[in-house]
């Protein structure tokens, strides 16, 4: 299974960076449309390469896992998934912290299940749960058959 890129323009880190750069969305926490388009373009090329693998490796099964669509849907329709916050992370300020920047010494939100992102780039367990459900329905039947 090969996962594509998420809607990188909706990652809290890039939402933060884009909000402080002079633009039409200056000081606004919104997804960056161009960065999301870049993710889509990359994902299309990746799918094309996976298709080439299928042609060259007849006995191999390589499934493409679209994480872009479900993460974008979670970001745009938080109520559908039980989220209250989708453009900031649960850890620290939720704006810039990544990985080791989120540790037991940092403050965290009161209920991580209400957040799509744990830190400024990684989904929470709830976010990953929805992604896993999606993979179970879309990719695993193909690679397991």
JSON list of C-alpha atoms in Angstrom, two decimals:
[
{"chain": "A", "resi": 1, "resn": "UNK", "atom": "CA", "xyz": [0.00, 0.00, 0.00]},
{"chain": "A", "resi": 2, "resn": "UNK", "atom": "CA", "xyz": [1.35, 3.40, -0.98]},
{"chain": "A", "resi": 3, "resn": "UNK", "atom": "CA", "xyz": [-0.19, 6.50, 0.56]},
{"chain": "A", "resi": 4, "resn": "UNK", "atom": "CA", "xyz": [-0.44, 9.76, -1.32]},
{"chain": "A", "resi": 5, "resn": "UNK", "atom": "CA", "xyz": [0.08, 13.19, 0.14]},
{"chain": "A", "resi": 6, "resn": "UNK", "atom": "CA", "xyz": [-2.50, 14.80, 2.41]},
{"chain": "A", "resi": 7, "resn": "UNK", "atom": "CA", "xyz": [-3.93, 18.24, 1.62]},
{"chain": "A", "resi": 8, "resn": "UNK", "atom": "CA", "xyz": [-0.71, 19.90, 2.77]},
{"chain": "A", "resi": 9, "resn": "UNK", "atom": "CA", "xyz": [-2.30, 23.34, 2.61]},
{"chain": "A", "resi": 10, "resn": "UNK", "atom": "CA", "xyz": [-4.57, 22.29, 5.50]},
{"chain": "A", "resi": 11, "resn": "UNK", "atom": "CA", "xyz": [-1.82, 21.10, 7.85]},
{"chain": "A", "resi": 12, "resn": "UNK", "atom": "CA", "xyz": [-1.80, 23.38, 10.91]},
{"chain": "A", "resi": 13, "resn": "UNK", "atom": "CA", "xyz": [1.88, 24.22, 10.39]},
{"chain": "A", "resi": 14, "resn": "UNK", "atom": "CA", "xyz": [1.28, 25.47, 6.84]},
{"chain": "A", "resi": 15, "resn": "UNK", "atom": "CA", "xyz": [-1.98, 27.18, 7.80]},
{"chain": "A", "resi": 16, "resn": "UNK", "atom": "CA", "xyz": [0.06, 29.10, 10.40]},
{"chain": "A", "resi": 17, "resn": "UNK", "atom": "CA", "xyz": [2.87, 29.97, 7.99]},
{"chain": "A", "resi": 18, "resn": "UNK", "atom": "CA", "xyz": [0.41, 31.04, 5.31]},
{"chain": "A", "resi": 19, "resn": "UNK", "atom": "CA", "xyz": [-1.52, 33.20, 7.79]},
{"chain": "A", "resi": 20, "resn": "UNK", "atom": "CA", "xyz": [1.55, 35.32, 8.56]},
{"chain": "A", "resi": 21, "resn": "UNK", "atom": "CA", "xyz": [2.65, 35.81, 4.95]},
{"chain": "A", "resi": 22, "resn": "UNK", "atom": "CA", "xyz": [1.18, 38.81, 3.15]},
{"chain": "A", "resi": 23, "resn": "UNK", "atom": "CA", "xyz": [-1.61, 37.53, 0.90]},
{"chain": "A", "resi": 24, "resn": "UNK", "atom": "CA", "xyz": [-5.35, 37.74, 0.47]},
{"chain": "A", "resi": 25, "resn": "UNK", "atom": "CA", "xyz": [-5.65, 35.45, 3.53]},
{"chain": "A", "resi": 26, "resn": "UNK", "atom": "CA", "xyz": [-3.25, 37.38, 5.73]},
{"chain": "A", "resi": 27, "resn": "UNK", "atom": "CA", "xyz": [-4.01, 36.69, 9.43]},
{"chain": "A", "resi": 28, "resn": "UNK", "atom": "CA", "xyz": [-6.69, 34.13, 8.48]},
{"chain": "A", "resi": 29, "resn": "UNK", "atom": "CA", "xyz": [-6.44, 30.44, 9.38]},
{"chain": "A", "resi": 30, "resn": "UNK", "atom": "CA", "xyz": [-7.59, 28.82, 6.16]},
{"chain": "A", "resi": 31, "resn": "UNK", "atom": "CA", "xyz": [-6.33, 26.02, 3.93]},
{"chain": "A", "resi": 32, "resn": "UNK", "atom": "CA", "xyz": [-4.00, 27.08, 1.15]},
{"chain": "A", "resi": 33, "resn": "UNK", "atom": "CA", "xyz": [-5.66, 26.17, -2.15]},
{"chain": "A", "resi": 34, "resn": "UNK", "atom": "CA", "xyz": [-2.43, 26.19, -4.21]},
{"chain": "A", "resi": 35, "resn": "UNK", "atom": "CA", "xyz": [-0.59, 23.92, -1.79]},
{"chain": "A", "resi": 36, "resn": "UNK", "atom": "CA", "xyz": [-3.54, 21.52, -1.86]},
{"chain": "A", "resi": 37, "resn": "UNK", "atom": "CA", "xyz": [-3.46, 21.60, -5.67]},
{"chain": "A", "resi": 38, "resn": "UNK", "atom": "CA", "xyz": [0.24, 20.71, -5.50]},
{"chain": "A", "resi": 39, "resn": "UNK", "atom": "CA", "xyz": [-0.67, 17.67, -3.37]},
{"chain": "A", "resi": 40, "resn": "UNK", "atom": "CA", "xyz": [-3.31, 16.63, -5.89]},
{"chain": "A", "resi": 41, "resn": "UNK", "atom": "CA", "xyz": [-0.85, 16.98, -8.79]},
{"chain": "A", "resi": 42, "resn": "UNK", "atom": "CA", "xyz": [1.74, 14.88, -6.94]},
{"chain": "A", "resi": 43, "resn": "UNK", "atom": "CA", "xyz": [-0.88, 12.24, -6.12]},
{"chain": "A", "resi": 44, "resn": "UNK", "atom": "CA", "xyz": [-1.92, 11.97, -9.76]},
{"chain": "A", "resi": 45, "resn": "UNK", "atom": "CA", "xyz": [1.71, 11.38, -10.78]},
{"chain": "A", "resi": 46, "resn": "UNK", "atom": "CA", "xyz": [2.14, 8.83, -8.00]},
{"chain": "A", "resi": 47, "resn": "UNK", "atom": "CA", "xyz": [-0.94, 6.92, -9.16]},
{"chain": "A", "resi": 48, "resn": "UNK", "atom": "CA", "xyz": [0.46, 6.90, -12.68]},
{"chain": "A", "resi": 49, "resn": "UNK", "atom": "CA", "xyz": [3.72, 5.40, -11.41]},
{"chain": "A", "resi": 50, "resn": "UNK", "atom": "CA", "xyz": [1.82, 2.77, -9.45]},
{"chain": "A", "resi": 51, "resn": "UNK", "atom": "CA", "xyz": [-0.07, 1.90, -12.63]},
{"chain": "A", "resi": 52, "resn": "UNK", "atom": "CA", "xyz": [3.29, 1.45, -14.38]},
{"chain": "A", "resi": 53, "resn": "UNK", "atom": "CA", "xyz": [4.40, -0.89, -11.60]},
{"chain": "A", "resi": 54, "resn": "UNK", "atom": "CA", "xyz": [1.33, -3.03, -12.24]},
{"chain": "A", "resi": 55, "resn": "UNK", "atom": "CA", "xyz": [2.30, -3.30, -15.91]},
{"chain": "A", "resi": 56, "resn": "UNK", "atom": "CA", "xyz": [5.92, -4.23, -15.12]},
{"chain": "A", "resi": 57, "resn": "UNK", "atom": "CA", "xyz": [5.43, -6.42, -12.04]},
{"chain": "A", "resi": 58, "resn": "UNK", "atom": "CA", "xyz": [2.56, -8.70, -12.99]},
{"chain": "A", "resi": 59, "resn": "UNK", "atom": "CA", "xyz": [2.54, -10.66, -9.70]},
{"chain": "A", "resi": 60, "resn": "UNK", "atom": "CA", "xyz": [2.75, -7.61, -7.44]},
{"chain": "A", "resi": 61, "resn": "UNK", "atom": "CA", "xyz": [-0.25, -5.90, -5.92]},
{"chain": "A", "resi": 62, "resn": "UNK", "atom": "CA", "xyz": [0.37, -2.29, -5.04]},
{"chain": "A", "resi": 63, "resn": "UNK", "atom": "CA", "xyz": [-2.63, -0.38, -3.74]},
{"chain": "A", "resi": 64, "resn": "UNK", "atom": "CA", "xyz": [-2.81, 3.41, -3.76]},
{"chain": "A", "resi": 65, "resn": "UNK", "atom": "CA", "xyz": [-4.17, 4.82, -0.50]},
{"chain": "A", "resi": 66, "resn": "UNK", "atom": "CA", "xyz": [-5.84, 8.18, -1.03]},
{"chain": "A", "resi": 67, "resn": "UNK", "atom": "CA", "xyz": [-5.38, 10.07, 2.24]},
{"chain": "A", "resi": 68, "resn": "UNK", "atom": "CA", "xyz": [-5.97, 13.43, 0.56]},
{"chain": "A", "resi": 69, "resn": "UNK", "atom": "CA", "xyz": [-9.73, 13.07, 0.15]},
{"chain": "A", "resi": 70, "resn": "UNK", "atom": "CA", "xyz": [-10.60, 11.82, 3.64]},
{"chain": "A", "resi": 71, "resn": "UNK", "atom": "CA", "xyz": [-8.35, 14.34, 5.42]},
{"chain": "A", "resi": 72, "resn": "UNK", "atom": "CA", "xyz": [-9.77, 17.20, 3.35]},
{"chain": "A", "resi": 73, "resn": "UNK", "atom": "CA", "xyz": [-13.28, 15.97, 4.13]},
{"chain": "A", "resi": 74, "resn": "UNK", "atom": "CA", "xyz": [-12.44, 15.84, 7.85]},
{"chain": "A", "resi": 75, "resn": "UNK", "atom": "CA", "xyz": [-11.02, 19.37, 7.69]},
{"chain": "A", "resi": 76, "resn": "UNK", "atom": "CA", "xyz": [-14.01, 20.76, 5.79]},
{"chain": "A", "resi": 77, "resn": "UNK", "atom": "CA", "xyz": [-16.76, 18.79, 7.57]},
{"chain": "A", "resi": 78, "resn": "UNK", "atom": "CA", "xyz": [-15.59, 18.43, 11.17]},
{"chain": "A", "resi": 79, "resn": "UNK", "atom": "CA", "xyz": [-19.06, 17.78, 12.61]},
{"chain": "A", "resi": 80, "resn": "UNK", "atom": "CA", "xyz": [-19.41, 14.67, 10.43]},
{"chain": "A", "resi": 81, "resn": "UNK", "atom": "CA", "xyz": [-16.44, 13.17, 12.32]},
{"chain": "A", "resi": 82, "resn": "UNK", "atom": "CA", "xyz": [-17.04, 14.65, 15.77]},
{"chain": "A", "resi": 83, "resn": "UNK", "atom": "CA", "xyz": [-14.21, 17.17, 15.47]},
{"chain": "A", "resi": 84, "resn": "UNK", "atom": "CA", "xyz": [-14.37, 20.70, 16.84]},
{"chain": "A", "resi": 85, "resn": "UNK", "atom": "CA", "xyz": [-10.93, 21.83, 15.63]},
{"chain": "A", "resi": 86, "resn": "UNK", "atom": "CA", "xyz": [-9.27, 20.93, 12.34]},
{"chain": "A", "resi": 87, "resn": "UNK", "atom": "CA", "xyz": [-6.72, 23.66, 11.59]},
{"chain": "A", "resi": 88, "resn": "UNK", "atom": "CA", "xyz": [-4.78, 23.65, 14.86]},
{"chain": "A", "resi": 89, "resn": "UNK", "atom": "CA", "xyz": [-3.18, 20.78, 16.73]},
{"chain": "A", "resi": 90, "resn": "UNK", "atom": "CA", "xyz": [-3.96, 19.55, 20.22]},
{"chain": "A", "resi": 91, "resn": "UNK", "atom": "CA", "xyz": [-0.39, 19.87, 21.49]},
{"chain": "A", "resi": 92, "resn": "UNK", "atom": "CA", "xyz": [1.12, 23.11, 22.72]},
{"chain": "A", "resi": 93, "resn": "UNK", "atom": "CA", "xyz": [-0.12, 26.11, 20.78]},
{"chain": "A", "resi": 94, "resn": "UNK", "atom": "CA", "xyz": [-1.28, 23.78, 18.01]},
{"chain": "A", "resi": 95, "resn": "UNK", "atom": "CA", "xyz": [0.33, 26.12, 15.50]},
{"chain": "A", "resi": 96, "resn": "UNK", "atom": "CA", "xyz": [3.99, 25.08, 15.06]},
{"chain": "A", "resi": 97, "resn": "UNK", "atom": "CA", "xyz": [4.91, 22.16, 17.33]},
{"chain": "A", "resi": 98, "resn": "UNK", "atom": "CA", "xyz": [5.87, 18.93, 15.57]},
{"chain": "A", "resi": 99, "resn": "UNK", "atom": "CA", "xyz": [6.89, 15.47, 16.84]},
{"chain": "A", "resi": 100, "resn": "UNK", "atom": "CA", "xyz": [9.46, 15.86, 19.64]},
{"chain": "A", "resi": 101, "resn": "UNK", "atom": "CA", "xyz": [8.21, 19.43, 20.11]},
{"chain": "A", "resi": 102, "resn": "UNK", "atom": "CA", "xyz": [5.16, 17.78, 21.67]},
{"chain": "A", "resi": 103, "resn": "UNK", "atom": "CA", "xyz": [6.13, 15.91, 24.79]},
{"chain": "A", "resi": 104, "resn": "UNK", "atom": "CA", "xyz": [4.93, 15.26, 28.33]},
{"chain": "A", "resi": 105, "resn": "UNK", "atom": "CA", "xyz": [5.99, 18.74, 29.39]},
{"chain": "A", "resi": 106, "resn": "UNK", "atom": "CA", "xyz": [3.73, 20.53, 26.89]},
{"chain": "A", "resi": 107, "resn": "UNK", "atom": "CA", "xyz": [0.19, 21.54, 27.55]},
{"chain": "A", "resi": 108, "resn": "UNK", "atom": "CA", "xyz": [-2.39, 19.75, 25.47]},
{"chain": "A", "resi": 109, "resn": "UNK", "atom": "CA", "xyz": [-6.03, 20.25, 24.66]},
{"chain": "A", "resi": 110, "resn": "UNK", "atom": "CA", "xyz": [-8.57, 18.79, 27.06]},
{"chain": "A", "resi": 111, "resn": "UNK", "atom": "CA", "xyz": [-10.04, 16.30, 24.57]},
{"chain": "A", "resi": 112, "resn": "UNK", "atom": "CA", "xyz": [-7.82, 15.14, 21.69]},
{"chain": "A", "resi": 113, "resn": "UNK", "atom": "CA", "xyz": [-10.75, 13.25, 20.13]},
{"chain": "A", "resi": 114, "resn": "UNK", "atom": "CA", "xyz": [-12.19, 16.63, 19.13]},
{"chain": "A", "resi": 115, "resn": "UNK", "atom": "CA", "xyz": [-9.07, 17.53, 17.12]},
{"chain": "A", "resi": 116, "resn": "UNK", "atom": "CA", "xyz": [-8.10, 16.29, 13.67]},
{"chain": "A", "resi": 117, "resn": "UNK", "atom": "CA", "xyz": [-4.40, 16.97, 14.34]},
{"chain": "A", "resi": 118, "resn": "UNK", "atom": "CA", "xyz": [-2.28, 16.04, 17.36]},
{"chain": "A", "resi": 119, "resn": "UNK", "atom": "CA", "xyz": [0.58, 18.39, 16.47]},
{"chain": "A", "resi": 120, "resn": "UNK", "atom": "CA", "xyz": [1.04, 20.75, 13.55]},
{"chain": "A", "resi": 121, "resn": "UNK", "atom": "CA", "xyz": [1.32, 17.93, 10.97]},
{"chain": "A", "resi": 122, "resn": "UNK", "atom": "CA", "xyz": [0.23, 14.56, 12.41]},
{"chain": "A", "resi": 123, "resn": "UNK", "atom": "CA", "xyz": [-3.38, 13.46, 12.89]},
{"chain": "A", "resi": 124, "resn": "UNK", "atom": "CA", "xyz": [-4.72, 12.46, 16.28]},
{"chain": "A", "resi": 125, "resn": "UNK", "atom": "CA", "xyz": [-5.68, 8.86, 17.03]},
{"chain": "A", "resi": 126, "resn": "UNK", "atom": "CA", "xyz": [-9.21, 9.83, 16.00]},
{"chain": "A", "resi": 127, "resn": "UNK", "atom": "CA", "xyz": [-7.97, 11.17, 12.67]},
{"chain": "A", "resi": 128, "resn": "UNK", "atom": "CA", "xyz": [-5.92, 8.02, 12.06]},
{"chain": "A", "resi": 129, "resn": "UNK", "atom": "CA", "xyz": [-8.92, 5.87, 13.02]},
{"chain": "A", "resi": 130, "resn": "UNK", "atom": "CA", "xyz": [-11.01, 7.42, 10.25]},
{"chain": "A", "resi": 131, "resn": "UNK", "atom": "CA", "xyz": [-8.11, 6.96, 7.81]},
{"chain": "A", "resi": 132, "resn": "UNK", "atom": "CA", "xyz": [-7.79, 3.31, 8.83]},
{"chain": "A", "resi": 133, "resn": "UNK", "atom": "CA", "xyz": [-11.52, 2.77, 8.29]},
{"chain": "A", "resi": 134, "resn": "UNK", "atom": "CA", "xyz": [-11.16, 4.28, 4.84]},
{"chain": "A", "resi": 135, "resn": "UNK", "atom": "CA", "xyz": [-8.18, 2.04, 4.00]},
{"chain": "A", "resi": 136, "resn": "UNK", "atom": "CA", "xyz": [-10.08, -1.00, 5.22]},
{"chain": "A", "resi": 137, "resn": "UNK", "atom": "CA", "xyz": [-12.92, -0.23, 2.83]},
{"chain": "A", "resi": 138, "resn": "UNK", "atom": "CA", "xyz": [-10.97, 0.96, -0.21]},
{"chain": "A", "resi": 139, "resn": "UNK", "atom": "CA", "xyz": [-7.45, -0.48, -0.36]},
{"chain": "A", "resi": 140, "resn": "UNK", "atom": "CA", "xyz": [-7.26, -3.62, 1.77]},
{"chain": "A", "resi": 141, "resn": "UNK", "atom": "CA", "xyz": [-9.86, -5.56, -0.25]},
{"chain": "A", "resi": 142, "resn": "UNK", "atom": "CA", "xyz": [-7.71, -5.02, -3.35]},
{"chain": "A", "resi": 143, "resn": "UNK", "atom": "CA", "xyz": [-4.32, -5.93, -1.85]},
{"chain": "A", "resi": 144, "resn": "UNK", "atom": "CA", "xyz": [-5.75, -8.86, 0.14]},
{"chain": "A", "resi": 145, "resn": "UNK", "atom": "CA", "xyz": [-7.50, -10.53, -2.83]}
]
